[in-house]
CSV table of C-alpha atoms and ligand atoms in Angstrom, one decimal:
chain,number,residue,atom,x,y,z
A,1,MET,CA,40.7,-17.4,1.7
A,2,ALA,CA,39.6,-15.6,-1.6
A,3,ILE,CA,36.6,-14.1,-2.8
A,4,LEU,CA,35.4,-13.2,-6.6
A,5,PHE,CA,34.4,-8.9,-6.8
A,6,HIS,CA,33.0,-7.9,-9.7
A,7,CYS,CA,31.5,-4.4,-9.5
A,8,PRO,CA,31.3,-2.3,-12.9
A,9,TRP,CA,30.3,0.7,-10.9
A,10,ASP,CA,32.2,3.9,-11.2
A,11,ASN,CA,33.1,3.9,-7.4
A,12,ALA,CA,34.5,0.1,-7.0
A,13,ALA,CA,37.3,1.2,-5.7
A,14,ALA,CA,35.6,2.9,-2.8
A,15,TRP,CA,33.8,-0.8,-2.5
A,16,LEU,CA,37.1,-2.7,-2.7
A,17,ALA,CA,38.8,-0.5,0.1
A,18,ALA,CA,35.4,-1.1,2.0
A,19,LEU,CA,35.0,-4.6,1.8
A,20,GLU,CA,39.3,-4.9,2.6
A,21,HIS,CA,38.8,-3.4,5.5
A,22,ASP,CA,36.1,-5.8,6.8
A,23,LEU,CA,37.2,-8.5,5.6
A,24,PRO,CA,41.5,-7.9,6.3
A,25,HIS,CA,42.3,-11.7,5.3
A,26,ASP,CA,40.5,-12.0,2.5
A,27,GLU,CA,42.2,-11.7,-0.9
A,28,PHE,CA,40.0,-10.2,-3.7
A,29,ARG,CA,40.2,-11.6,-6.7
A,30,THR,CA,38.9,-9.8,-10.3
A,31,LEU,CA,37.7,-11.0,-13.7
A,32,SER,CA,41.2,-10.4,-14.8
A,33,ASP,CA,42.6,-12.6,-11.9
A,34,LEU,CA,40.8,-15.7,-13.1
A,35,THR,CA,41.4,-15.1,-16.5
A,36,GLY,CA,45.8,-14.0,-15.9
A,37,SER,CA,47.5,-15.7,-13.2
A,38,GLY,CA,46.0,-14.2,-10.1
A,39,GLY,CA,45.9,-17.2,-7.8
A,40,ASP,CA,44.3,-20.8,-7.7
A,41,VAL,CA,40.4,-20.3,-8.5
A,42,ALA,CA,39.6,-23.5,-5.5
A,43,GLU,CA,41.0,-20.5,-3.2
A,44,ILE,CA,37.9,-18.6,-3.7
A,45,ASP,CA,35.0,-19.4,-1.9
A,46,PHE,CA,32.5,-16.5,-2.2
A,47,ALA,CA,31.8,-14.2,-4.7
A,48,PHE,CA,30.5,-10.7,-4.5
A,49,VAL,CA,28.8,-9.4,-7.6
A,50,TRP,CA,27.1,-7.8,-9.8
A,51,LYS,CA,26.5,-8.1,-13.3
A,52,LEU,CA,29.3,-10.2,-13.4
A,53,PRO,CA,29.3,-12.0,-16.8
A,54,HIS,CA,27.4,-15.1,-17.1
A,55,GLY,CA,29.5,-18.5,-16.7
A,56,VAL,CA,31.8,-17.1,-14.3
A,57,LEU,CA,30.7,-18.5,-11.5
A,58,ALA,CA,30.6,-22.4,-12.8
A,59,THR,CA,34.4,-21.7,-12.6
A,60,LEU,CA,34.7,-21.7,-9.6
A,61,PRO,CA,34.7,-25.1,-7.9
A,62,ASN,CA,34.2,-24.1,-3.7
A,63,LEU,CA,32.0,-21.4,-3.6
A,64,LYS,CA,30.0,-20.8,-0.3
A,65,GLY,CA,28.3,-18.3,-1.2
A,66,ILE,CA,27.8,-15.6,-3.8
A,67,ALA,CA,26.4,-12.4,-2.4
A,68,SER,CA,24.8,-9.7,-4.7
A,69,LEU,CA,26.0,-5.8,-4.4
A,70,GLY,CA,22.4,-4.9,-5.4
A,71,ALA,CA,18.9,-5.6,-4.2
A,72,GLY,CA,17.7,-7.2,-7.4
A,73,VAL,CA,19.1,-10.7,-8.2
A,74,ASP,CA,17.4,-11.0,-11.5
A,75,ALA,CA,21.2,-10.5,-13.2
A,76,LEU,CA,22.6,-13.2,-11.9
A,77,LEU,CA,19.9,-15.6,-11.7
A,78,SER,CA,19.8,-15.3,-15.7
A,79,ASP,CA,23.0,-16.8,-15.9
A,80,PRO,CA,22.7,-20.2,-17.1
A,81,ASP,CA,25.6,-22.2,-15.7
A,82,LEU,CA,24.4,-20.9,-12.0
A,83,PRO,CA,26.6,-23.1,-9.7
A,84,ALA,CA,24.0,-26.1,-8.5
A,85,GLY,CA,23.2,-25.7,-4.6
A,86,VAL,CA,25.3,-22.5,-3.5
A,87,PRO,CA,23.1,-20.3,-1.5
A,88,ILE,CA,22.9,-16.9,-3.5
A,89,THR,CA,21.8,-13.6,-1.2
A,90,ARG,CA,20.4,-10.1,-2.2
A,91,LEU,CA,21.5,-7.2,-0.4
A,92,VAL,CA,19.5,-5.9,2.1
A,93,ASP,CA,20.7,-3.2,3.4
A,94,PRO,CA,18.7,-0.5,5.6
A,95,LEU,CA,20.2,2.6,4.1
A,96,MET,CA,18.6,1.5,0.7
A,97,LYS,CA,15.5,0.6,2.1
A,98,ASP,CA,15.0,3.9,3.3
A,99,ARG,CA,16.5,6.0,0.0
A,100,MET,CA,13.8,3.5,-1.8
A,101,ALA,CA,11.0,5.2,0.8
A,102,GLU,CA,12.7,8.6,0.0
A,103,TYR,CA,12.9,8.5,-3.7
A,104,VAL,CA,8.7,7.0,-3.8
A,105,THR,CA,7.6,9.9,-1.4
A,106,ALA,CA,8.9,12.5,-3.5
A,107,THR,CA,7.7,11.0,-6.1
A,108,VAL,CA,4.2,10.1,-5.3
A,109,LEU,CA,4.2,13.5,-3.8
A,110,HIS,CA,5.7,15.4,-6.9
A,111,HIS,CA,2.7,13.7,-8.9
A,112,HIS,CA,0.4,14.0,-6.3
A,113,LEU,CA,0.5,18.0,-5.9
A,114,GLY,CA,0.3,18.0,-10.2
A,115,LEU,CA,4.4,19.4,-9.7
A,116,ASP,CA,5.0,17.4,-13.2
A,117,VAL,CA,2.0,19.9,-14.8
A,118,TYR,CA,3.6,22.9,-13.1
A,119,ASP,CA,7.1,22.0,-14.7
A,120,ARG,CA,5.2,21.5,-18.3
A,121,GLN,CA,3.0,24.5,-17.6
A,122,GLY,CA,6.7,26.7,-17.0
A,123,ALA,CA,7.7,25.7,-20.1
A,124,THR,CA,5.9,27.7,-22.0
A,125,GLN,CA,5.3,30.8,-19.0
A,126,GLN,CA,1.5,29.4,-18.4
A,127,TRP,CA,0.4,31.3,-14.4
A,128,GLN,CA,-2.4,28.3,-13.9
A,129,ARG,CA,-3.4,27.2,-10.7
A,130,ASN,CA,-4.8,23.8,-10.6
A,131,ARG,CA,-6.5,21.6,-7.9
A,132,THR,CA,-5.3,18.7,-6.2
A,133,THR,CA,-7.1,16.7,-3.6
A,134,ASP,CA,-6.2,15.3,0.0
A,135,ALA,CA,-3.7,12.5,0.6
A,136,SER,CA,-6.1,10.0,1.9
A,137,ASP,CA,-8.4,11.2,-1.6
A,138,ARG,CA,-5.8,9.9,-3.5
A,139,THR,CA,-4.8,5.5,-3.6
A,140,VAL,CA,-1.5,4.9,-3.9
A,141,ALA,CA,-1.0,1.0,-4.9
A,142,LEU,CA,2.2,-0.4,-4.3
A,143,PHE,CA,3.0,-3.2,-6.7
A,144,GLY,CA,5.8,-5.4,-4.9
A,145,LEU,CA,5.4,-6.0,-0.8
A,146,GLY,CA,8.9,-6.8,0.1
A,147,GLN,CA,11.5,-4.7,2.1
A,148,MET,CA,11.4,-2.2,0.0
A,149,GLY,CA,7.4,-2.1,-0.3
A,150,GLU,CA,7.1,-2.3,3.1
A,151,ARG,CA,9.4,0.8,4.2
A,152,CYS,CA,7.5,2.7,1.1
A,153,ALA,CA,4.6,1.8,2.8
A,154,LYS,CA,5.4,3.1,6.5
A,155,ARG,CA,6.5,6.9,4.6
A,156,LEU,CA,3.3,7.0,2.3
A,157,ARG,CA,0.9,6.4,5.8
A,158,ALA,CA,2.3,8.7,8.0
A,159,LEU,CA,1.5,11.7,4.7
A,160,GLY,CA,-2.0,10.1,5.2
A,161,PHE,CA,-1.9,8.2,1.3
A,162,ASP,CA,-4.9,5.7,0.9
A,163,LEU,CA,-2.8,2.3,0.4
A,164,VAL,CA,-3.1,-0.8,-1.5
A,165,GLY,CA,-0.9,-3.2,-1.7
A,166,TRP,CA,-0.3,-5.9,-4.3
A,167,SER,CA,2.3,-9.0,-4.0
A,168,ARG,CA,2.4,-12.9,-5.1
A,169,SER,CA,1.7,-14.2,-2.2
A,170,ALA,CA,-0.4,-12.8,0.5
A,171,LYS,CA,1.0,-10.1,3.0
A,172,GLU,CA,-0.6,-8.2,5.9
A,173,ILE,CA,0.7,-4.6,6.5
A,174,SER,CA,-0.9,-2.7,9.1
A,175,GLY,CA,-2.9,0.4,7.1
A,176,VAL,CA,-2.4,-1.2,3.7
A,177,HIS,CA,-5.1,-2.6,1.7
A,178,CYS,CA,-3.0,-6.1,0.8
A,179,LEU,CA,-4.1,-8.0,-2.7
A,180,HIS,CA,-2.4,-10.8,-3.8
A,181,GLY,CA,-2.7,-12.9,-6.8
A,182,PRO,CA,-4.4,-12.4,-10.4
A,183,ASP,CA,-8.4,-11.9,-9.3
A,184,GLY,CA,-6.0,-8.9,-6.4
A,185,PHE,CA,-3.9,-7.6,-9.2
A,186,GLU,CA,-7.4,-6.2,-11.2
A,187,GLU,CA,-8.4,-4.9,-8.1
A,188,ALA,CA,-5.0,-2.8,-7.4
A,189,LEU,CA,-4.7,-1.8,-10.8
A,190,ALA,CA,-8.7,-0.7,-10.3
A,191,ALA,CA,-7.5,1.3,-7.4
A,192,ALA,CA,-4.2,2.4,-8.1
A,193,GLU,CA,-4.4,6.5,-9.2
A,194,ILE,CA,-0.4,5.9,-8.5
A,195,ALA,CA,1.6,2.6,-9.1
A,196,VAL,CA,4.4,2.1,-7.4
A,197,LEU,CA,6.4,-0.5,-9.1
A,198,LEU,CA,8.9,-2.4,-6.8
A,199,LEU,CA,8.6,-5.9,-7.9
A,200,PRO,CA,11.3,-8.2,-8.7
A,201,LEU,CA,12.1,-9.6,-12.4
A,202,THR,CA,10.6,-12.5,-13.2
A,203,ALA,CA,8.6,-14.8,-15.8
A,204,ASP,CA,5.5,-13.3,-14.0
A,205,THR,CA,6.2,-10.1,-13.5
A,206,GLU,CA,7.8,-9.2,-17.2
A,207,GLY,CA,5.6,-7.4,-19.6
A,208,LEU,CA,3.1,-7.3,-16.6
A,209,MET,CA,2.5,-3.9,-17.4
A,210,ASN,CA,1.5,-3.8,-20.5
A,211,ALA,CA,-2.0,-2.1,-22.6
A,212,ALA,CA,-4.4,-3.9,-20.6
A,213,ALA,CA,-3.0,-3.0,-16.9
A,214,PHE,CA,-2.9,0.6,-17.9
A,215,ALA,CA,-6.2,0.3,-19.6
A,216,ALA,CA,-7.4,-0.9,-15.9
A,217,MET,CA,-6.2,2.0,-13.8
A,218,PRO,CA,-8.4,4.9,-13.3
A,219,PRO,CA,-8.3,7.6,-16.3
A,220,GLY,CA,-5.6,10.7,-14.9
A,221,SER,CA,-3.2,7.9,-12.4
A,222,TYR,CA,0.5,7.6,-12.8
A,223,VAL,CA,3.2,5.4,-13.0
A,224,ILE,CA,6.3,5.0,-10.7
A,225,ASN,CA,8.7,2.2,-11.8
A,226,CYS,CA,11.5,1.4,-9.2
A,227,SER,CA,11.9,-2.0,-10.0
A,228,ARG,CA,13.0,-3.3,-13.9
A,229,GLY,CA,12.9,-1.9,-17.0
A,230,GLU,CA,11.3,-5.1,-18.3
A,231,VAL,CA,8.5,-5.3,-16.6
A,232,VAL,CA,6.8,-2.2,-17.9
A,233,VAL,CA,6.2,-2.4,-21.5
A,234,ASN,CA,7.3,0.9,-23.1
A,235,GLU,CA,5.1,1.4,-26.3
A,236,ASP,CA,2.2,0.1,-24.5
A,237,LEU,CA,2.8,2.8,-21.5
A,238,ILE,CA,3.4,5.6,-24.0
A,239,ALA,CA,0.3,4.8,-26.1
A,240,ALA,CA,-1.6,5.3,-22.4
A,241,LEU,CA,0.1,8.3,-21.7
A,242,ASP,CA,-0.8,9.7,-25.8
A,243,ASN,CA,-4.5,8.5,-26.1
A,244,GLY,CA,-7.1,11.0,-24.5
A,245,ASP,CA,-9.4,10.3,-22.1
A,246,PRO,CA,-11.9,13.1,-21.5
A,247,ASN,CA,-12.3,11.9,-18.2
A,248,SER,CA,-8.8,12.1,-17.2
A,249,ARG,CA,-8.1,15.3,-14.7
A,250,HIS,CA,-5.9,17.2,-17.0
A,251,PRO,CA,-7.2,17.6,-20.3
A,252,ASN,CA,-3.8,17.4,-22.5
A,253,ASP,CA,-3.2,14.1,-20.9
A,254,GLY,CA,-4.0,10.9,-22.6
A,255,HIS,CA,-5.2,8.0,-19.9
A,256,LEU,CA,-2.2,8.1,-17.8
A,257,ALA,CA,-1.6,11.6,-16.8
A,258,GLY,CA,2.8,10.7,-16.5
A,259,ALA,CA,5.6,8.2,-15.4
A,260,THR,CA,8.4,8.4,-13.3
A,261,LEU,CA,11.1,5.5,-14.2
A,262,ASP,CA,14.3,5.2,-12.8
A,263,ALA,CA,14.2,1.5,-14.9
A,264,PHE,CA,15.0,0.4,-17.8
A,265,ALA,CA,15.5,-2.7,-19.7
A,266,VAL,CA,19.2,-1.2,-21.3
A,267,GLU,CA,20.8,0.6,-19.5
A,268,PRO,CA,22.3,3.8,-19.6
A,269,LEU,CA,18.6,4.6,-21.8
A,270,ALA,CA,19.4,4.7,-25.8
A,271,PRO,CA,19.6,8.6,-26.4
A,272,ASP,CA,17.0,8.2,-28.9
A,273,SER,CA,14.4,6.3,-26.8
A,274,PRO,CA,10.9,8.2,-26.4
A,275,LEU,CA,10.5,8.0,-23.1
A,276,TRP,CA,12.9,10.5,-23.2
A,277,ALA,CA,11.1,13.1,-25.8
A,278,HIS,CA,7.7,12.5,-23.9
A,279,PRO,CA,6.7,15.5,-22.0
A,280,ASN,CA,4.6,13.4,-19.4
A,281,ILE,CA,7.7,11.1,-18.1
A,282,ARG,CA,10.1,11.9,-15.9
A,283,ILE,CA,13.2,9.9,-16.2
A,284,THR,CA,16.2,9.4,-13.3
A,285,PRO,CA,19.1,7.3,-14.0
A,286,HIS,CA,18.5,3.9,-11.9
A,287,ILE,CA,19.6,6.1,-8.6
A,288,ALA,CA,16.4,5.1,-6.5
A,289,ALA,CA,17.9,3.0,-4.0
A,290,LEU,CA,21.6,3.0,-4.8
A,291,SER,CA,23.8,0.6,-3.3
A,292,ALA,CA,26.3,2.2,-1.1
A,293,ALA,CA,29.6,0.1,-0.2
A,294,ALA,CA,29.9,1.6,3.6
A,295,THR,CA,27.3,0.2,4.7
A,296,ALA,CA,27.1,-2.8,2.4
A,297,ALA,CA,30.3,-4.1,3.4
A,298,PRO,CA,29.6,-4.9,6.7
A,299,ILE,CA,26.7,-7.1,6.0
A,300,LEU,CA,28.2,-8.6,3.6
A,301,ALA,CA,31.5,-9.4,5.8
A,302,ALA,CA,28.9,-10.7,8.1
A,303,GLN,CA,27.5,-13.2,5.5
A,304,VAL,CA,31.1,-14.9,4.7
A,305,HIS,CA,31.4,-15.0,8.3
A,306,ARG,CA,28.2,-17.2,8.5
A,307,ALA,CA,28.7,-19.5,5.2
A,308,ARG,CA,32.7,-20.4,6.9
A,309,ASN,CA,31.3,-21.0,10.0
A,310,GLY,CA,28.3,-23.3,8.7
A,311,GLU,CA,25.4,-21.1,9.5
A,312,PRO,CA,22.7,-20.2,6.9
A,313,MET,CA,23.3,-16.5,5.6
A,314,HIS,CA,20.5,-14.2,5.7
A,315,ASP,CA,18.2,-13.1,2.4
A,316,VAL,CA,18.7,-15.9,0.9
A,317,VAL,CA,17.3,-16.3,-2.9
A,318,ASP,CA,15.3,-18.5,-3.7
A,319,VAL,CA,16.0,-19.4,-7.1
A,320,ALA,CA,13.1,-21.4,-8.0
A,321,GLY,CA,11.0,-18.2,-7.4
A,322,GLY,CA,12.9,-16.1,-9.3
A,323,TYR,CA,13.8,-14.1,-6.0
B,401,GLV,C1,19.3,-1.5,-8.4
B,401,GLV,O1,18.0,-2.2,-8.8
B,401,GLV,C2,19.4,-3.3,-7.1
B,401,GLV,O2,18.7,-4.5,-7.8
B,401,GLV,O3,20.1,-2.4,-6.0
């Protein structure tokens, strides 16, 4: 059988090698094979893809499954010609959950300890000690309580942070005050001294973190975006960082004290984006939880075997729900 493989990352060759190792009887085809004379499209029964151009999947008549090479499926689901009835899976890899939990833990601690403030003080050789609070006195709100959110909660709980969580539907996670729905969103924002965004991008989450949401957060709070750039309205974030609030912990900050952003609507982030230049924003180039070929290949191979044996695949996306 054949599998369409579309991976625009710089380590695509390593991905292909890992997949060929775990699916030795399959032929891997790329987009250029589809447009050239690279075999019969009817032989392709699976697609492993990331940021595949829209419309390509609809040209494959015998697909049994479509697997995202990453945890997010928003790019896939935005294809208006998505073949109906073909299951789509997200990549759920324990390694990625750990990486995300490490990134979130490190970033929460960075802001909790005010290391961002020392970065700015250091730029002007300013020796000034600032007080911090106990982790138990700091409320971290996790927006999005999927598998990544749960793993982050576990790590943050071990450090003693007070945890609030918000999700679309009701969840229960030990040690987390779980909220849901619109009322729950307001309550979570009001508590969020550090808001960690782990939400999928859907029609409901696009632009969710806007001026009203930032205003509802406590003065001197922080935003960490590990979901998708479109969830945050950048102009509103910058305004909330710039507009001073006499109650904020650090007198030079605005209503929000800082942000760490790992995801952007357009990547790479344009050199002239005001986000780069803002002293209270730290940018990382979408690395919080990179997919890794070595651990993903056996997971993807197992999905193919399940589909070909007529068994249900794991981690199938709810297409109507958008994630
Ligand atoms: C990264 O953003 C992913 O969806 O895996």
